Tab-separated table of C-alpha atoms in Angstrom:
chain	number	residue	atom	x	y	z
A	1	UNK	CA	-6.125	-25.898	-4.871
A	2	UNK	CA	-2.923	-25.672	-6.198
A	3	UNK	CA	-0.720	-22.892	-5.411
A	4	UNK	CA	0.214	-20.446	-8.381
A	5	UNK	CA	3.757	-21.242	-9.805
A	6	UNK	CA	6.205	-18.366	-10.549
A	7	UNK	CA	5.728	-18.259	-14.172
A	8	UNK	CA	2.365	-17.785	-13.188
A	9	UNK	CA	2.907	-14.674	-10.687
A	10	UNK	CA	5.504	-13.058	-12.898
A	11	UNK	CA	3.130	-13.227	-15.809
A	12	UNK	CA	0.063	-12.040	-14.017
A	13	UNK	CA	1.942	-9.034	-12.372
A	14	UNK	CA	3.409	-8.181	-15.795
A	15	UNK	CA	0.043	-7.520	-16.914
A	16	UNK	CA	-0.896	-5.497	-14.228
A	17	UNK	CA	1.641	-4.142	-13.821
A	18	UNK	CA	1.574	-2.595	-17.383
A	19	UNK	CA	-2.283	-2.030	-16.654
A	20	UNK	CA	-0.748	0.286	-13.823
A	21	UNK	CA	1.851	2.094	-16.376
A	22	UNK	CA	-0.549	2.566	-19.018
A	23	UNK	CA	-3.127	4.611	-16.555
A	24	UNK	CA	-0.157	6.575	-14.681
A	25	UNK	CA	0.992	7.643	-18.337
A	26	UNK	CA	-2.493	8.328	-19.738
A	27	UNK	CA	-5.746	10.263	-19.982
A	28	UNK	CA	-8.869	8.579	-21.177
A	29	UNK	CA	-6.363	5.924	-22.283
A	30	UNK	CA	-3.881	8.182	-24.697
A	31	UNK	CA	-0.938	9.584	-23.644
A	32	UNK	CA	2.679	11.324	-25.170
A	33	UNK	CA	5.318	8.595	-25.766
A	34	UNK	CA	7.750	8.992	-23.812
A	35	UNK	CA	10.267	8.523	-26.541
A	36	UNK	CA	9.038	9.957	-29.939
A	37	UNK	CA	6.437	12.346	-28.221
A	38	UNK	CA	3.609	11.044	-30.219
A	39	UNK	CA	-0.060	11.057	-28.727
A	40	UNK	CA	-1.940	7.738	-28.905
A	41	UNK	CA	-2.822	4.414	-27.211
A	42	UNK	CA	0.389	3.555	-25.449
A	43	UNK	CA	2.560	0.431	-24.256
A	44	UNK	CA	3.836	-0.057	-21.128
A	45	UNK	CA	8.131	0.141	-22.735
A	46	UNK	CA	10.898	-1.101	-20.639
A	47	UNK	CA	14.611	1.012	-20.674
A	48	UNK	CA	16.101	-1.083	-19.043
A	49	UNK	CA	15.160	-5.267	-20.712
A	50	UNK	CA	12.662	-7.126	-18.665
A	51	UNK	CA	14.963	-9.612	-18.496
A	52	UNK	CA	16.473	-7.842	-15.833
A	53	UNK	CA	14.925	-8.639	-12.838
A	54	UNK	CA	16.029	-5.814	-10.552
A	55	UNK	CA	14.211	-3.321	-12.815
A	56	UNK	CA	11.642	-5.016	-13.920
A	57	UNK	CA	9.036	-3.968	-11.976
A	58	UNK	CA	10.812	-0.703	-11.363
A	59	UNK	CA	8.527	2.405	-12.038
A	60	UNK	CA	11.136	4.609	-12.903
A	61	UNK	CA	11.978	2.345	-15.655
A	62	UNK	CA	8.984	1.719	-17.387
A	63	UNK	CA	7.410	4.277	-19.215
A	64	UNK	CA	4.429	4.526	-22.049
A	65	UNK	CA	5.489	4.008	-25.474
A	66	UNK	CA	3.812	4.050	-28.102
A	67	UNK	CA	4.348	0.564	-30.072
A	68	UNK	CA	6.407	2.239	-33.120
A	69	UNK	CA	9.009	3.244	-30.307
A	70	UNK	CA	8.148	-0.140	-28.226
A	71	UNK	CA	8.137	-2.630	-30.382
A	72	UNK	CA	9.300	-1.691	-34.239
A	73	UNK	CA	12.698	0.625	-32.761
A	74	UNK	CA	13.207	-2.142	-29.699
A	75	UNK	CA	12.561	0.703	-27.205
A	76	UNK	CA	14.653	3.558	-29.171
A	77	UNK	CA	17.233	3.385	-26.442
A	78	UNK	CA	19.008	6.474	-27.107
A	79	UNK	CA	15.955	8.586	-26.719
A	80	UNK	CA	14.172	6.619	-24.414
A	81	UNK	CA	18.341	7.479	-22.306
A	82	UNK	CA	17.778	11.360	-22.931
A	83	UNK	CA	14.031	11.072	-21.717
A	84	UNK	CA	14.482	9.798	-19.137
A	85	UNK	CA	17.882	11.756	-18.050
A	86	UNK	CA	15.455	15.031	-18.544
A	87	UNK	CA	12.423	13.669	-16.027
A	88	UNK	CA	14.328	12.012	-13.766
A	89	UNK	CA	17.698	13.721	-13.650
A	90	UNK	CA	21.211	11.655	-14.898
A	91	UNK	CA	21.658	10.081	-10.736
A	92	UNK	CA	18.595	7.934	-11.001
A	93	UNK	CA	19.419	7.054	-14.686
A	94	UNK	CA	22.605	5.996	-13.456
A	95	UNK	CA	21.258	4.380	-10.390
A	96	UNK	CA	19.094	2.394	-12.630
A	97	UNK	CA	22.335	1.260	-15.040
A	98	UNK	CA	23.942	-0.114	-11.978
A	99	UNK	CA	20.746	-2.110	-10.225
A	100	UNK	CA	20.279	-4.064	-13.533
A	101	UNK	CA	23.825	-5.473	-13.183
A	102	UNK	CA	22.478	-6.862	-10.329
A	103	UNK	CA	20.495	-10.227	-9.565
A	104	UNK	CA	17.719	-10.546	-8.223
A	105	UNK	CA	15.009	-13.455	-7.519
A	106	UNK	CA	11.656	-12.578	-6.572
A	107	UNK	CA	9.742	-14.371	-4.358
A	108	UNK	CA	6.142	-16.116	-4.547
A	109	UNK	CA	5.152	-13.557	-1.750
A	110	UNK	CA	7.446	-10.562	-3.248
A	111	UNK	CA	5.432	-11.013	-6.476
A	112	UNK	CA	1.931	-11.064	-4.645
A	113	UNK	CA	2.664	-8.185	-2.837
A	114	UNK	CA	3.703	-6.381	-6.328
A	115	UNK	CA	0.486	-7.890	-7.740
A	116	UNK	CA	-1.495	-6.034	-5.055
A	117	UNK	CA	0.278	-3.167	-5.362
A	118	UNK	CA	-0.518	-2.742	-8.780
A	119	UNK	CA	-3.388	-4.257	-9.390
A	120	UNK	CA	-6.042	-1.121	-10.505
């Protein structure tokens, strides 16, 4: 048996990862988007890109959107900003803004113990 390539672990913890955002952020699977306010069924929205590896996986910086904010507005930075400056106070915002200027690589067992972590 082959052993799982990291395309393969990233993708896998990105969904349960999300899985994991979606039930913090909800109740009986609707919640307020963090963003526009909105209750519904909501996505699992990056601030900061998930190209960003630091933050990626970062639960301060992933929050439920709903897919208006998420998808059609790319996130709606600003307000997603002032969200997130209100519930977690400007010092973690900023502490965020400087970790995704770093670089970081994940390793196969970094992402399996993430995938455990997560996984509901």
């Amino acid at each position: 048996m082959r052993k799982p390539t990291l395309k393969t672990l990233r993708k896998k913890l990105d969904l349960v990862f999300g899985a994991w955002i979606r039930n913090r952020d909800t109740v009986n699977g609707k919640g307020s988007c963090i963003t526009c306010g909105v209750f519904t069924e909501l996505e699992a929205g990056h601030f900061i890109p998930r190209q960003h590896a630091a933050t990626r996986w970062d639960e301060r910086n992933v929050w439920g959107q709903c897919s208006r904010c998420n998808r059609w507005l790319h996130g709606d930075q600003a307000e997603y900003y002032l969200a997130l400056v209100r519930k977690l106070g400007q010092e973690i915002v900023d502490g965020l803004m400087e970790l995704k200027k770093t670089t970081k690589k994940h390793t196969p067992g970094e992402l399996r113990a993430l995938i455990d972590k997560y996984q509901l």
